[in-house]
XYZ file of C-alpha atoms in Angstrom:
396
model
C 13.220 26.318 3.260
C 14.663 26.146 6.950
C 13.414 22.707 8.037
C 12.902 24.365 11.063
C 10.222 26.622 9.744
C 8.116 23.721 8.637
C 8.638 21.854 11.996
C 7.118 24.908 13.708
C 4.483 25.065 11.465
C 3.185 21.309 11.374
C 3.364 21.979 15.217
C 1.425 24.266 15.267
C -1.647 22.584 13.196
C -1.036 19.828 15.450
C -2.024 22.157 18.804
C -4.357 24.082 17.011
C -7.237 22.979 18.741
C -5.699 22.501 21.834
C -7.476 25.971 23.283
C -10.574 25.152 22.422
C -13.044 22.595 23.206
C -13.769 19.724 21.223
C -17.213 18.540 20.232
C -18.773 15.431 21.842
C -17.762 12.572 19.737
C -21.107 10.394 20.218
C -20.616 6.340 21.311
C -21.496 5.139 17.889
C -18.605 6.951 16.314
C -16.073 5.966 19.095
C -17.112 2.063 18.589
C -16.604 2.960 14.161
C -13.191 4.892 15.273
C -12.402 1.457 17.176
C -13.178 -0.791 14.405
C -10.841 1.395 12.102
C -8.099 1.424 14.602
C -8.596 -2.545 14.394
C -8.814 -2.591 11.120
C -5.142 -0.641 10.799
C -3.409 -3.789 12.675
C -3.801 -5.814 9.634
C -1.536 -3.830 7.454
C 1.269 -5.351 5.253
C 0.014 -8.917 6.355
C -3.993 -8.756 4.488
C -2.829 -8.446 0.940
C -4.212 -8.798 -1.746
C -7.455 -8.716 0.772
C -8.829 -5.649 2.342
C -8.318 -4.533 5.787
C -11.062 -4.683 8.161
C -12.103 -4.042 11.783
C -14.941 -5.165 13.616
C -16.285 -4.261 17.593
C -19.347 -5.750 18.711
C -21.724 -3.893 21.065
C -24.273 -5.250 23.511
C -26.266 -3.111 26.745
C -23.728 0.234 26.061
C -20.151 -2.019 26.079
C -18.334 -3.878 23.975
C -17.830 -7.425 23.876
C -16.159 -8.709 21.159
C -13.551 -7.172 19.020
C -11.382 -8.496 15.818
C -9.607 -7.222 13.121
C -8.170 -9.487 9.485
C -5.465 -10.769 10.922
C -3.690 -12.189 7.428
C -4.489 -13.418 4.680
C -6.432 -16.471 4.595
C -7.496 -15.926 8.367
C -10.594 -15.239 9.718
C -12.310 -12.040 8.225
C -12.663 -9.141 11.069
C -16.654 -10.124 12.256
C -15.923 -13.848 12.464
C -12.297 -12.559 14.637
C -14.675 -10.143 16.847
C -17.332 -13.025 17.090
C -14.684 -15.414 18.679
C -13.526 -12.834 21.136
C -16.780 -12.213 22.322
C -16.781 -12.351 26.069
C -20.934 -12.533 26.206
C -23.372 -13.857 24.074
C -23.639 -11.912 20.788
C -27.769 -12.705 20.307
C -29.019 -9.032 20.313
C -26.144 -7.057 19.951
C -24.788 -4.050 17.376
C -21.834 -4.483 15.234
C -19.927 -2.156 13.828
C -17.340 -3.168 10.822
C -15.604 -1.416 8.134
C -16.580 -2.929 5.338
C -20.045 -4.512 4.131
C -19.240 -8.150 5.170
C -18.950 -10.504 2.721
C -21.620 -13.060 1.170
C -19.280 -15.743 -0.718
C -16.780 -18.502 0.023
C -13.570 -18.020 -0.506
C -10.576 -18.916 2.120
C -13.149 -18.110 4.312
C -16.693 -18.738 4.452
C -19.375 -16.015 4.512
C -19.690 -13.363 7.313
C -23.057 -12.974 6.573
C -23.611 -16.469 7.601
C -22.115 -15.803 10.911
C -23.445 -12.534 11.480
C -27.109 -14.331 10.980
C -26.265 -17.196 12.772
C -24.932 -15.033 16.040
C -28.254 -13.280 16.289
C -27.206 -10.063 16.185
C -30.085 -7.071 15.799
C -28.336 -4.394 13.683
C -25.361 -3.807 11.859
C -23.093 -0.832 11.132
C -21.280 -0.767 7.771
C -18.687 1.576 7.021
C -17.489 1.298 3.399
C -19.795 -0.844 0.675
C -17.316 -3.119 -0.671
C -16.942 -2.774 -4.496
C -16.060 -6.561 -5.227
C -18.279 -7.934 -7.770
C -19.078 -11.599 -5.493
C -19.943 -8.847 -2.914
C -21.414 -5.065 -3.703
C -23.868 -4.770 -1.920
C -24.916 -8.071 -1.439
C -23.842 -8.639 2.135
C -26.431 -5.903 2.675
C -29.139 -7.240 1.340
C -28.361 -10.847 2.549
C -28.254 -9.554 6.146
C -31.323 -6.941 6.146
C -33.745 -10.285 4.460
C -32.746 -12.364 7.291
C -34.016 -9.195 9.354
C -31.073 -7.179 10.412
C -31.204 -3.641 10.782
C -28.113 -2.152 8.251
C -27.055 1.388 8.552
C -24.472 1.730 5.600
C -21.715 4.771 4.844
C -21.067 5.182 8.390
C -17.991 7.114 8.508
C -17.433 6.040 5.008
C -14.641 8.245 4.023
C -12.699 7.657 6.873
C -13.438 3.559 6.295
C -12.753 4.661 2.636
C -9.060 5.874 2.895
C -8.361 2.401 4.659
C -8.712 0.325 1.640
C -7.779 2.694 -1.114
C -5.284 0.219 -2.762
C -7.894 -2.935 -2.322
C -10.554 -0.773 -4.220
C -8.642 0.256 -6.978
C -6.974 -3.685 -7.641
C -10.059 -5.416 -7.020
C -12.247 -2.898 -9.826
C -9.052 -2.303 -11.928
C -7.200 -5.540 -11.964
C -4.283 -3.816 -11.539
C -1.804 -3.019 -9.071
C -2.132 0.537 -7.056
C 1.349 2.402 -7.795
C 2.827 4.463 -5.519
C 6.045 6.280 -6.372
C 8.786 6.895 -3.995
C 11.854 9.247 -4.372
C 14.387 11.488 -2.494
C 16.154 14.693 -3.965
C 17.680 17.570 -3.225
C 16.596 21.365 -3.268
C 17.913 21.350 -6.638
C 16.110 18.280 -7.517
C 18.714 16.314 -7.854
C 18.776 12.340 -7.248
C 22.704 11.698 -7.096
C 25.740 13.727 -7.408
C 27.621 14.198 -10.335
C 29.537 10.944 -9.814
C 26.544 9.154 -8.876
C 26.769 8.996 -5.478
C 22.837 8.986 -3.905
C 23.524 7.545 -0.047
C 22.093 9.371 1.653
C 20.369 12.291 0.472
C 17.497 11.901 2.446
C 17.750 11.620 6.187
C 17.344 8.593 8.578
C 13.959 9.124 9.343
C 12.712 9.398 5.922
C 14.909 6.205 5.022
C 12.967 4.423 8.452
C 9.702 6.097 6.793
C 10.226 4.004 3.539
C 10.381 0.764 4.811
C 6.748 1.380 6.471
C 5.792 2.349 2.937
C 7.427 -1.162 1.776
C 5.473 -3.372 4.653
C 2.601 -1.496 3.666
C 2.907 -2.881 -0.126
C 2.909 -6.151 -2.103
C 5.825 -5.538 -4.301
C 8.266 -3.458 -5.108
C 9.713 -2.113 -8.128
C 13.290 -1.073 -9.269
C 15.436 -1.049 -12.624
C 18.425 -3.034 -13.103
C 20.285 0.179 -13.156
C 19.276 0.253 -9.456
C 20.382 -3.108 -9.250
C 23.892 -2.774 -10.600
C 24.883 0.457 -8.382
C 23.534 -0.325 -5.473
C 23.075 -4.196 -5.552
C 19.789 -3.265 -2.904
C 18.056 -5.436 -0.974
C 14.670 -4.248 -1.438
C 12.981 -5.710 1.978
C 11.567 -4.274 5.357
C 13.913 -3.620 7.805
C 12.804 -0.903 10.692
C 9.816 -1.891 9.909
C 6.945 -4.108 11.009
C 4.761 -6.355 7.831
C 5.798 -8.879 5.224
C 8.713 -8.208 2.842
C 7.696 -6.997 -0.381
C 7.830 -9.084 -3.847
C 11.081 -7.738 -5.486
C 10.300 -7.170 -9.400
C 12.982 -5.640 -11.396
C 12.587 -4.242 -14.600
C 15.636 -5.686 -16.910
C 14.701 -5.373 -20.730
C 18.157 -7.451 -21.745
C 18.855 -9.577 -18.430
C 21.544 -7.846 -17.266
C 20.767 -8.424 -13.738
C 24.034 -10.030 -11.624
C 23.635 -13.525 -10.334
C 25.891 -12.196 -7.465
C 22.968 -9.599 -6.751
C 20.934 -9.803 -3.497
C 17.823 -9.779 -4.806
C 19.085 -13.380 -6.767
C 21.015 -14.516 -3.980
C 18.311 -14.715 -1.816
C 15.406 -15.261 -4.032
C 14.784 -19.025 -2.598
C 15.441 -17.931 0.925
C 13.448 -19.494 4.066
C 12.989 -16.772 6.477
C 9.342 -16.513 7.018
C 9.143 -13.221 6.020
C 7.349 -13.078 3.017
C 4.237 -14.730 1.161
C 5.098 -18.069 0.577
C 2.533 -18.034 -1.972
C 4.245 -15.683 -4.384
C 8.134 -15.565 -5.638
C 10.547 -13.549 -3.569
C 12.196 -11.971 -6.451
C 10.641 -11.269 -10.516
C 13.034 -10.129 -12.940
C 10.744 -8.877 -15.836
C 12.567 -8.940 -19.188
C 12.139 -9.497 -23.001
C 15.273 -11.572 -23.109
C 14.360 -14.990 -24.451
C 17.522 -16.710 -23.787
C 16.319 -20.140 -22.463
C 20.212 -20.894 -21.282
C 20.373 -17.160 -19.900
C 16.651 -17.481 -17.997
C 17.456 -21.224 -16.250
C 20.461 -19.743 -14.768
C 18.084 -17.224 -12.592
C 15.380 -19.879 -12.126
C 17.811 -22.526 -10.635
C 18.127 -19.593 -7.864
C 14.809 -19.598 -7.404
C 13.985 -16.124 -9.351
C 10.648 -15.876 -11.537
C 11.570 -14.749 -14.810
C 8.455 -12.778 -16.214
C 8.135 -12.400 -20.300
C 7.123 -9.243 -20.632
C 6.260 -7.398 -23.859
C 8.736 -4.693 -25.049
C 7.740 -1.121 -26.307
C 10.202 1.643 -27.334
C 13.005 -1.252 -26.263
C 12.260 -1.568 -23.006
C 9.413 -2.981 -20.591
C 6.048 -2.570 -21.625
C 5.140 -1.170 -17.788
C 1.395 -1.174 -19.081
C 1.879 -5.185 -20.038
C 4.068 -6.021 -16.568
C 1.214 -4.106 -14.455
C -1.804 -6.793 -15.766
C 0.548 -9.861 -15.530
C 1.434 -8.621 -11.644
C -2.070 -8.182 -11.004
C -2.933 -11.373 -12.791
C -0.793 -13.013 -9.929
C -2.801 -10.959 -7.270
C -0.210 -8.545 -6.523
C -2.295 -5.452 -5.206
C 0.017 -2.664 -4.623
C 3.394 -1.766 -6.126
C 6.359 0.907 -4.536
C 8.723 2.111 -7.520
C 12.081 2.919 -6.087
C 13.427 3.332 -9.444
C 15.484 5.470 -11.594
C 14.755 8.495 -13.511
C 13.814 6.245 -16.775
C 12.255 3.944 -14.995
C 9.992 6.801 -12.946
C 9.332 8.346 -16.161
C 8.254 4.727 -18.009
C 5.574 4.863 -15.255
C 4.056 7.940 -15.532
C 4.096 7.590 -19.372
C 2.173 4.235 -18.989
C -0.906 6.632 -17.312
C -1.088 3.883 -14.278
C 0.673 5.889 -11.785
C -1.468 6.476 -8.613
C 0.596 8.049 -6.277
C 3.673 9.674 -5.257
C 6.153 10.816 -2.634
C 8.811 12.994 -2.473
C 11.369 13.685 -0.139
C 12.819 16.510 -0.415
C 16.504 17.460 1.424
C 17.932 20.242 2.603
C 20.715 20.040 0.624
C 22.496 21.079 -2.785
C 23.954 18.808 -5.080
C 24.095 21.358 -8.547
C 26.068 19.492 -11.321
C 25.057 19.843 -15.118
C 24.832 15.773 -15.598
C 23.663 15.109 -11.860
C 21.021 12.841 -12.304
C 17.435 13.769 -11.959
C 14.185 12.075 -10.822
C 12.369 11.505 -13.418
C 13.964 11.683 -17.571
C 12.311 10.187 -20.160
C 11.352 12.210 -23.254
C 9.619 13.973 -20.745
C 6.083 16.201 -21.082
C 6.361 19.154 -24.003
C 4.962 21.984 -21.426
C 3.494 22.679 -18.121
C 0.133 22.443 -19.574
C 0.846 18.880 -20.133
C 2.745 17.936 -16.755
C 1.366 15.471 -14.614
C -0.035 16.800 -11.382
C -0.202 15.845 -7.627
C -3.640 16.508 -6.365
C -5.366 16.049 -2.702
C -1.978 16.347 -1.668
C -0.068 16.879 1.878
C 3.355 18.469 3.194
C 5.207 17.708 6.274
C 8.497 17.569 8.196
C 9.842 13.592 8.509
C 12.920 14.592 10.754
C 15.046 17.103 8.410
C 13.393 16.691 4.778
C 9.954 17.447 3.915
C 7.654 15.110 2.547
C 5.162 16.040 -0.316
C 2.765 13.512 -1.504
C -0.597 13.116 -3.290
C -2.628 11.104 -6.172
C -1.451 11.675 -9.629
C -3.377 13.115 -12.467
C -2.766 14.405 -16.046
């Protein structure tokens, strides 16, 4: 388990095909590989909207490239359109997604794609939205556009995974985050966690927070680490804080109440800074959080605690697309149980806690045998600085 073993190794796969020659990537692919690097600029500021990239190509050379910005800005092809430095009337144009046919903060690409004149149009991923699938396509190709679709379409794909689960599902895509030790341990045997994984895992986690809508911790969380739950080495919009707290225990003194009604411009202005989701029904107890500026959520109970299954439709009711759980062992394990678990990662240390009541990362009543025990699949493994990093979609 020498972290320098694993170093070496993801080395080497890196330089493994550095003695030999690489194939000819044709133009087509280069200008699709553009439009996803475009595409990649919009993340942690598109949300609850997908994340697109768009090059336009006239005579062998591009002359117009955009990506969605934010959201409510222009989509990607009416971005690229803007930018163009020559007339688009004739030209290719190669976008991530099937451009869409319906007004919403933005009117239809289609419309602009039609009205530019463009000859032919190169569509990466269909888009699975119900005002769209598939429509865009056949909008464009009756106003006689030539559409090649499924370009690249696993690589445009991976871009939107989260946007293609919410927007067929409802329902925010959960990713679950956690550090332990060798011995799988969370905190010491005093309950000491800072740090057990090292700083460039901790820097690595507050990408994975820009990169979602909200994230989710337990009041226990709350009340031994009073965390603030935003982006800080990080670039992207500051998460929605929602914290699961059956009986309202939450402190008023707590940062993520303290600055719930705060005015830094890093957020959605749109959506509440900070949810606490509860069953408490206290209307004295709940108007002391709201006069901070705090959402309080009613949420329904089950086995005393959060319904995660009942908080998970009323988040995605409120267009929240993706959630990070940075929870506790009973709050990790009231996720899996709810079956709406997409993802996870794990960083592991290099370190050893031991301890007989040393806290663990995921409790629960737990699964009755392996047979049973949830499963990562498509998963990866690499070094991030000393710890290794495992990750992959969850199954049952």
């Amino acid at each position: 388990m020498c972290p320098g073993v694993f170093q070496s190794f993801f080395i080497y796969r890196a330089d493994h095909y550095t003695d030999h020659a690489l194939p000819e990537v044709k133009m087509e692919e280069k200008y699709m590989r553009r439009a996803i690097e475009l595409a990649l600029k919009g993340t942690g500021y598109t949300d609850p909207n997908p994340r697109v990239g768009a090059v336009i190509v006239k005579d062998g050379r591009i002359i117009g490239e955009g990506y969605h910005e934010r959201y409510g800005e222009l989509h990607a092809e009416r971005n690229a359109l803007a930018h163009c430095t020559d007339d688009p009337h004739g030209s290719t144009v190669y976008v991530t997604l099937e451009p869409c046919c319906h007004h919403g903060k933005q009117p239809p690409c289609t419309d602009a794609l039609i009205e530019a004149g463009v000859t032919e149009v190169i569509v990466g991923s269909p888009d699975p939205n119900p005002l769209v699938a598939g429509k865009g396509i056949e909008i464009l190709r009756a106003a006689g556009i030539s559409v090649t679709t499924d370009y690249l379409r696993s690589e445009c794909d991976a871009i939107n995974r989260k946007f293609f689960y919410y927007i067929t599902k409802g329902l925010p895509y959960i990713t679950m985050k956690y550090a332990m030790t060798l011995d799988g341990k969370i905190a010491s045997v005093s309950g000491r966690s800072r740090w057990i994984s090292c700083p460039e895992s901790r820097e690595y986690v507050h990408h994975m927070r820009a990169e979602n809508m909200a994230i989710m911790a337990g009041v226990g969380t709350v009340l031994a680490d009073d965390p603030m739950l935003n982006v800080r080495s990080a670039e992207g919009l500051d998460p929605v804080r929602v914290i699961c707290d059956t009986d309202l225990r939450t402190p008023l003194s707590s940062k993520v109440v303290t600055t719930a009604s705060g005015k830094d411009g890093n957020y959605r202005d749109w959506l509440p800074r900070t949810i606490i989701a509860t069953c408490c029904s206290d209307a004295g107890k709940i108007s002391e959080y709201e006069d901070k500026g705090v959402m309080i959520l009613d949420v329904a109970e089950k086995d005393g605690k959060i319904s995660i299954c009942d908080l998970m439709h009323k988040l995605g009711d409120m267009k929240i697309d993706s959630l990070l759980v940075e929870g506790g062992a009973e709050l990790n394990w009231s996720v899996l149980e709810s079956g709406l678990a997409n993802h996870a990662y794990c960083f592991i240390a290099p370190k050893i806690l031991g301890g007989r009541t040393a806290k663990t990362p995921v409790s629960g009543t737990g699964c009755d045998s392996p047979d049973t025990a949830f499963q990562l699949v498509h998963g990866t493994v690499r070094a991030v600085g000393t710890d290794i990093a495992v990750e992959g979609d969850l199954i049952r």
